[in-house]
Amino acid sequence: MNNQVRCYHCGLEVLSGVRLGVKVLGESRAMCCLGCQAVAESIVENGLEDYYQHRTELPQTPEDLIPSELKQLALYDHPEVQKSFLFGAQGTEQDGHIKEAVLIIEGITCAACIWLNERHLKQLVGIQSVAFNYGSHRVRIHWDEQHIKLSQILAEIRKLGYHAHPFSAQQQDFLRAQQRKSNIKRLAVAGLSAAQAMMMAVALYAGAAQGLEYANAQMLRWFSLVLTIPAVTYCAWPFYRAAWNGLVNRQLGMDVPISLGILAGFIGSAIATVRGDGMVYFDTITMLICFLLGTRYLERGARDKSIESAENLLRLSPSIATRVTDGQYLLTPVVELQLGDHILVKPGETIAADGVIVEGATSVDESLLTGESRALAKTTGDDVFAGSINYESPVTVAVTALADNSMLASISRLLDRAQAEKPPLAETADRVAAYFTTALLIIVFFVALFWWQQAPNKVFEIVLTVLVVSCPCALSLAAPAAFAAAGSHLVGRGVLLTRGHALESLANVNHVVFDKTGTLTLGKPILIDTITYGSLSAAECLKIAASLEQASEHPIAKSFILAMARQPLYQVETHQNIAGQGVAGVIADRAYRLGNEQLHGLPTPIVQCPPSASVVWLSNETTLLAAFVLSDQARPHVQALVRDLATQQITTSILSGDAAPTVAHFAQSVEISQWQAGLSPEQKLRQIRALQQQGATVLMVGDGINDAPVLAGANVSIAMGSGTQLARATGDVVLLSEQVSEIEHAIKTSKFTMQVIRQNFIWAIAYNLFALPFAAIGLISPWMAAIGMSVSSLIVVLNALRIKTYLAD
Ligand code: ADP
Ligand code: MG
């Protein structure tokens, strides 16, 4: 009676009463919904039924394509919208009908999905080329606009049950380069214009002293006016645009007073020139524009660098590998590699996929992934990663992860995520700058009113000075430049910030909690002894244990699988993972448990073993069957880290789920006096909450695989992300480097960065508060204001750039 019918397309249960079907591969197949039916029909109609034979994972259940979505897709055909993501195919040899874009496709679950999309897109009339990037699920397509529209392409992908949207990061890369070019141009024009206007101004001042003839002076003014026009229009355009965008979004940024200052200064001076009477400030305006552009250019440079590091990573991996089949070498696109394929990597080549060395020994350079600059010796059985470079001798590598699961792809995704989040401090600075601007504009109004009554001929000059001198540029630039410099410095050392708040939080840490397994130890325990208590042999106990561990990701699990050396294992039913305790399951109708003392609820005898070893127990429903002794190596340099942390007044402690004697041993060996053993993940979390309640700001360092909730409960967390674990690692920071000392360096970096930001804030605010009254009472002239404001911003940016040089030891 419990004969469930499952949807042939997505695998969901078909509810009773639903009668939908599609003929696939010669048979009528049940479908759970209209969405699946539509997708399956479309796959069959396009002759792509093979998909169903090749797929290894079930797809997501598609949603019905509703008319409003189709309308939304049509938006992508709009030339203005396309500007944000289309590549400049016009600039290439193709004619104007050929367009190029990168689409990101959501809902890809296995390689067959990609195959399906690729085939289907290639069949469409008007599609010229389709190139998938497996790692990022991005596809680059060229199409002919005369035959097909982008919205139709997107709709076709929808018909297959996937969501696609144009991806603009690579486009942004292209845009960034263009932006940089145009910024340089603007800066150069502004520089020329400022130099000229200043020469004229000097001549005018000097002339005024020596009785320059009116006609000549007037000519100089007209010259200055004309020379200033390019600066005020072309060079200053970005300020106007930013100010306008801000106003439209109801945000008063620093560009508003800048724009007002420039425009007011120019218009006022132009009127004075036409009238032939009054002061002109062309030199001030051009100088201001030139300085501001220069400062922003520097700040932009620092930010671009940190964004590009993420993008560049993905470009690291080669697209072609040498596959070895039956002694034959065949050049193969990396995307066609399968798990288990053997590839040959020659010296000097970049490794094309994550894998294990099966033949040969060499040294590799992983510096681009982990910041480790030494060449690392690798031999048979060692892991290697896509993107690292083979130095010495040829090796054969068995592929263990396809592109989208590779370490490289994971790093790149994490970096993307971090960049999508703005650091809270930078947000606060923006908000403060907005208040400041509002206050400034109000003050300007009253200053103008006051001078209007006192000395109307001075109003213009003073308003201009106040606007220029106290624009909160420095305040707005203070944080972003520093964050960018610190972030890219850390990535270079194998410390990956994956959250916007990570750096700020690290700076406040005063208590570091370590997990034991995989954190203080390397997380590669080896089975050194088996003691049996019941009638089962040691070999049988081991086989049961390894079978129970098949589905577990715990480092202990791997050591059992390894100890069995690929011998056949039992089938396990109702497998259960009890976090921080062990595993349970039923084998041939008998229930077994494997794990620490707490898991069994049975008295456990004392086991003779080295102090560094952990013991796990195997039991059936009634009795203890065996004890397994596992020995793990201590992670090097932890003791030095603990000492360095102590010099920074940071307390350290260990919270572990392992038994007390083992934890005590490791605690002593790394000189940590506070430790607790036998804790479940919930208890660890409670301990962290208790610490926080006592006022501690807690950094939790874990292996990031089985302690995600504990990591999330701390104020900030670092996950050990070395090697293959990275893909699943959670943590605000991921330590790619093998060097634990980088933890201390990261804290030092964060503190220094916060110090720089604090200095910047204090400087920016003090400068503004100091300059404003002087400007308001007319003690500062506009050109002094322009210099003051520009120099204050420049100081802030240069101070931020100091982070890199200061910390590079
Ligand atoms: P730690 O806090 O040291 O990182 P865990 O919380 O991951 O350790 O695990 C605590 C204890 O639970 C381990 O020392 C081990 O005895 C037991 N345990 C956890 N997972 C497993 C497993 N998959 N197989 C066997 N024992 C396990
Ligand atoms: Mg652990």
PDB file of N, CA and C and ligand atoms in Angstrom, residues 515-518 549 552-557 560 577-583 594-597 614-616 655-659 679 681 684 703 706-707, ligand 1:
ATOM      1  N   ASP A 515      39.150  24.505  19.751  1.00  0.00           N
ATOM      2  CA  ASP A 515      38.611  23.165  19.686  1.00  0.00           C
ATOM      3  C   ASP A 515      39.844  22.251  19.678  1.00  0.00           C
ATOM      4  N   LYS A 516      39.692  20.981  20.003  1.00  0.00           N
ATOM      5  CA  LYS A 516      40.909  20.165  20.023  1.00  0.00           C
ATOM      6  C   LYS A 516      41.161  19.443  18.695  1.00  0.00           C
ATOM      7  N   THR A 517      40.247  18.482  18.396  1.00  0.00           N
ATOM      8  CA  THR A 517      40.505  17.643  17.237  1.00  0.00           C
ATOM      9  C   THR A 517      40.497  18.466  15.952  1.00  0.00           C
ATOM     10  N   GLY A 518      41.564  18.398  15.204  1.00  0.00           N
ATOM     11  CA  GLY A 518      41.617  19.117  13.940  1.00  0.00           C
ATOM     12  C   GLY A 518      42.046  20.557  14.094  1.00  0.00           C
ATOM     13  N   GLU A 549      31.253   4.290  10.262  1.00  0.00           N
ATOM     14  CA  GLU A 549      31.862   5.601  10.002  1.00  0.00           C
ATOM     15  C   GLU A 549      31.746   6.055   8.550  1.00  0.00           C
ATOM     16  N   SER A 552      30.330   9.452   7.979  1.00  0.00           N
ATOM     17  CA  SER A 552      30.722  10.541   8.874  1.00  0.00           C
ATOM     18  C   SER A 552      31.871  11.357   8.285  1.00  0.00           C
ATOM     19  N   GLU A 553      31.895  12.633   8.644  1.00  0.00           N
ATOM     20  CA  GLU A 553      32.970  13.486   8.147  1.00  0.00           C
ATOM     21  C   GLU A 553      34.010  13.770   9.211  1.00  0.00           C
ATOM     22  N   HIS A 554      33.818  13.225  10.380  1.00  0.00           N
ATOM     23  CA  HIS A 554      34.727  13.493  11.490  1.00  0.00           C
ATOM     24  C   HIS A 554      36.115  12.946  11.166  1.00  0.00           C
ATOM     25  N   PRO A 555      37.163  13.643  11.589  1.00  0.00           N
ATOM     26  CA  PRO A 555      38.521  13.139  11.322  1.00  0.00           C
ATOM     27  C   PRO A 555      38.715  11.698  11.803  1.00  0.00           C
ATOM     28  N   ILE A 556      38.070  11.344  12.924  1.00  0.00           N
ATOM     29  CA  ILE A 556      38.194   9.974  13.444  1.00  0.00           C
ATOM     30  C   ILE A 556      37.651   8.970  12.434  1.00  0.00           C
ATOM     31  N   ALA A 557      36.574   9.349  11.770  1.00  0.00           N
ATOM     32  CA  ALA A 557      35.948   8.450  10.803  1.00  0.00           C
ATOM     33  C   ALA A 557      36.939   8.065   9.720  1.00  0.00           C
ATOM     34  N   PHE A 560      39.352   5.246  10.527  1.00  0.00           N
ATOM     35  CA  PHE A 560      38.807   3.882  10.452  1.00  0.00           C
ATOM     36  C   PHE A 560      38.746   3.401   9.011  1.00  0.00           C
ATOM     37  N   ASN A 577      24.226  10.276  13.228  1.00  0.00           N
ATOM     38  CA  ASN A 577      25.436  11.004  13.580  1.00  0.00           C
ATOM     39  C   ASN A 577      25.138  11.795  14.846  1.00  0.00           C
ATOM     40  N   ILE A 578      25.791  11.497  15.950  1.00  0.00           N
ATOM     41  CA  ILE A 578      25.539  12.237  17.177  1.00  0.00           C
ATOM     42  C   ILE A 578      26.710  13.185  17.376  1.00  0.00           C
ATOM     43  N   ALA A 579      26.484  14.462  17.037  1.00  0.00           N
ATOM     44  CA  ALA A 579      27.584  15.423  16.994  1.00  0.00           C
ATOM     45  C   ALA A 579      28.321  15.469  18.322  1.00  0.00           C
ATOM     46  N   GLY A 580      29.632  15.433  18.273  1.00  0.00           N
ATOM     47  CA  GLY A 580      30.447  15.545  19.475  1.00  0.00           C
ATOM     48  C   GLY A 580      30.447  14.295  20.314  1.00  0.00           C
ATOM     49  N   GLN A 581      29.805  13.218  19.846  1.00  0.00           N
ATOM     50  CA  GLN A 581      29.807  11.965  20.610  1.00  0.00           C
ATOM     51  C   GLN A 581      30.187  10.753  19.784  1.00  0.00           C
ATOM     52  N   GLY A 582      29.656  10.675  18.579  1.00  0.00           N
ATOM     53  CA  GLY A 582      29.996   9.520  17.758  1.00  0.00           C
ATOM     54  C   GLY A 582      28.917   9.182  16.758  1.00  0.00           C
ATOM     55  N   VAL A 583      28.846   7.902  16.394  1.00  0.00           N
ATOM     56  CA  VAL A 583      27.888   7.461  15.388  1.00  0.00           C
ATOM     57  C   VAL A 583      27.152   6.213  15.885  1.00  0.00           C
ATOM     58  N   LEU A 594      29.305   3.763  18.230  1.00  0.00           N
ATOM     59  CA  LEU A 594      30.754   3.966  18.235  1.00  0.00           C
ATOM     60  C   LEU A 594      31.005   5.409  18.620  1.00  0.00           C
ATOM     61  N   GLY A 595      31.762   5.605  19.708  1.00  0.00           N
ATOM     62  CA  GLY A 595      32.033   6.987  20.097  1.00  0.00           C
ATOM     63  C   GLY A 595      32.601   7.076  21.494  1.00  0.00           C
ATOM     64  N   ASN A 596      32.499   8.268  22.090  1.00  0.00           N
ATOM     65  CA  ASN A 596      33.112   8.474  23.397  1.00  0.00           C
ATOM     66  C   ASN A 596      32.237   7.906  24.522  1.00  0.00           C
ATOM     67  N   GLU A 597      32.718   7.993  25.737  1.00  0.00           N
ATOM     68  CA  GLU A 597      32.057   7.422  26.907  1.00  0.00           C
ATOM     69  C   GLU A 597      30.595   7.810  27.020  1.00  0.00           C
ATOM     70  N   SER A 614      43.469   9.209  21.865  1.00  0.00           N
ATOM     71  CA  SER A 614      42.056   9.236  22.239  1.00  0.00           C
ATOM     72  C   SER A 614      41.522   7.816  22.137  1.00  0.00           C
ATOM     73  N   VAL A 615      40.517   7.543  22.963  1.00  0.00           N
ATOM     74  CA  VAL A 615      39.909   6.214  22.896  1.00  0.00           C
ATOM     75  C   VAL A 615      38.458   6.373  22.469  1.00  0.00           C
ATOM     76  N   VAL A 616      38.021   5.575  21.509  1.00  0.00           N
ATOM     77  CA  VAL A 616      36.589   5.499  21.219  1.00  0.00           C
ATOM     78  C   VAL A 616      36.137   4.049  21.398  1.00  0.00           C
ATOM     79  N   LEU A 655      37.951  23.956  24.597  1.00  0.00           N
ATOM     80  CA  LEU A 655      36.678  23.275  24.843  1.00  0.00           C
ATOM     81  C   LEU A 655      36.643  22.063  23.929  1.00  0.00           C
ATOM     82  N   SER A 656      36.651  20.864  24.520  1.00  0.00           N
ATOM     83  CA  SER A 656      36.750  19.680  23.675  1.00  0.00           C
ATOM     84  C   SER A 656      35.688  18.657  24.038  1.00  0.00           C
ATOM     85  N   GLY A 657      35.374  17.830  23.063  1.00  0.00           N
ATOM     86  CA  GLY A 657      34.444  16.740  23.288  1.00  0.00           C
ATOM     87  C   GLY A 657      35.167  15.450  23.637  1.00  0.00           C
ATOM     88  N   ASP A 658      36.479  15.505  23.610  1.00  0.00           N
ATOM     89  CA  ASP A 658      37.259  14.305  23.888  1.00  0.00           C
ATOM     90  C   ASP A 658      37.364  14.092  25.406  1.00  0.00           C
ATOM     91  N   ALA A 659      37.955  12.955  25.792  1.00  0.00           N
ATOM     92  CA  ALA A 659      38.051  12.623  27.212  1.00  0.00           C
ATOM     93  C   ALA A 659      39.123  13.453  27.904  1.00  0.00           C
ATOM     94  N   LEU A 679      32.659  17.714  26.360  1.00  0.00           N
ATOM     95  CA  LEU A 679      31.532  18.613  26.097  1.00  0.00           C
ATOM     96  C   LEU A 679      30.838  18.264  24.783  1.00  0.00           C
ATOM     97  N   PRO A 681      28.475  19.650  21.590  1.00  0.00           N
ATOM     98  CA  PRO A 681      28.466  20.957  20.927  1.00  0.00           C
ATOM     99  C   PRO A 681      27.575  21.979  21.671  1.00  0.00           C
ATOM    100  N   LYS A 684      29.448  23.273  24.586  1.00  0.00           N
ATOM    101  CA  LYS A 684      30.503  24.195  24.161  1.00  0.00           C
ATOM    102  C   LYS A 684      29.898  25.575  23.934  1.00  0.00           C
ATOM    103  N   ASP A 703      37.728  23.392  13.588  1.00  0.00           N
ATOM    104  CA  ASP A 703      38.061  22.854  12.270  1.00  0.00           C
ATOM    105  C   ASP A 703      36.965  23.165  11.261  1.00  0.00           C
ATOM    106  N   ASN A 706      32.568  20.071  11.974  1.00  0.00           N
ATOM    107  CA  ASN A 706      31.512  19.554  12.844  1.00  0.00           C
ATOM    108  C   ASN A 706      31.194  20.504  13.979  1.00  0.00           C
ATOM    109  N   ASP A 707      31.742  21.725  13.919  1.00  0.00           N
ATOM    110  CA  ASP A 707      31.447  22.625  15.025  1.00  0.00           C
ATOM    111  C   ASP A 707      30.852  23.955  14.553  1.00  0.00           C
TER     112      ASP A 707
HETATM  113  P1  ADP B   1      36.722  18.018  19.641  1.00  0.00           P
HETATM  114  O1  ADP B   1      35.935  18.872  20.549  1.00  0.00           O
HETATM  115  O2  ADP B   1      37.985  17.538  20.287  1.00  0.00           O
HETATM  116  O3  ADP B   1      36.978  18.611  18.309  1.00  0.00           O
HETATM  117  P2  ADP B   1      34.425  16.489  18.812  1.00  0.00           P
HETATM  118  O4  ADP B   1      33.476  17.358  19.524  1.00  0.00           O
HETATM  119  O5  ADP B   1      34.435  16.543  17.339  1.00  0.00           O
HETATM  120  O6  ADP B   1      35.895  16.685  19.385  1.00  0.00           O
HETATM  121  O7  ADP B   1      34.194  15.004  19.254  1.00  0.00           O
HETATM  122  C1  ADP B   1      34.248  14.651  20.603  1.00  0.00           C
HETATM  123  C2  ADP B   1      34.440  13.195  20.813  1.00  0.00           C
HETATM  124  O8  ADP B   1      33.330  12.488  20.320  1.00  0.00           O
HETATM  125  C3  ADP B   1      35.637  12.635  20.086  1.00  0.00           C
HETATM  126  O9  ADP B   1      36.796  12.753  20.843  1.00  0.00           O
HETATM  127  C4  ADP B   1      35.224  11.205  19.903  1.00  0.00           C
HETATM  128  O10 ADP B   1      35.496  10.480  21.074  1.00  0.00           O
HETATM  129  C5  ADP B   1      33.736  11.279  19.739  1.00  0.00           C
HETATM  130  N1  ADP B   1      33.336  11.287  18.337  1.00  0.00           N
HETATM  131  C6  ADP B   1      32.818  12.301  17.643  1.00  0.00           C
HETATM  132  N2  ADP B   1      32.551  11.953  16.394  1.00  0.00           N
HETATM  133  C7  ADP B   1      32.926  10.681  16.260  1.00  0.00           C
HETATM  134  C8  ADP B   1      32.914   9.717  15.204  1.00  0.00           C
HETATM  135  N3  ADP B   1      32.464  10.017  13.983  1.00  0.00           N
HETATM  136  N4  ADP B   1      33.377   8.480  15.459  1.00  0.00           N
HETATM  137  C9  ADP B   1      33.846   8.178  16.661  1.00  0.00           C
HETATM  138  N5  ADP B   1      33.876   9.007  17.689  1.00  0.00           N
HETATM  139  C10 ADP B   1      33.424  10.244  17.509  1.00  0.00           C
END
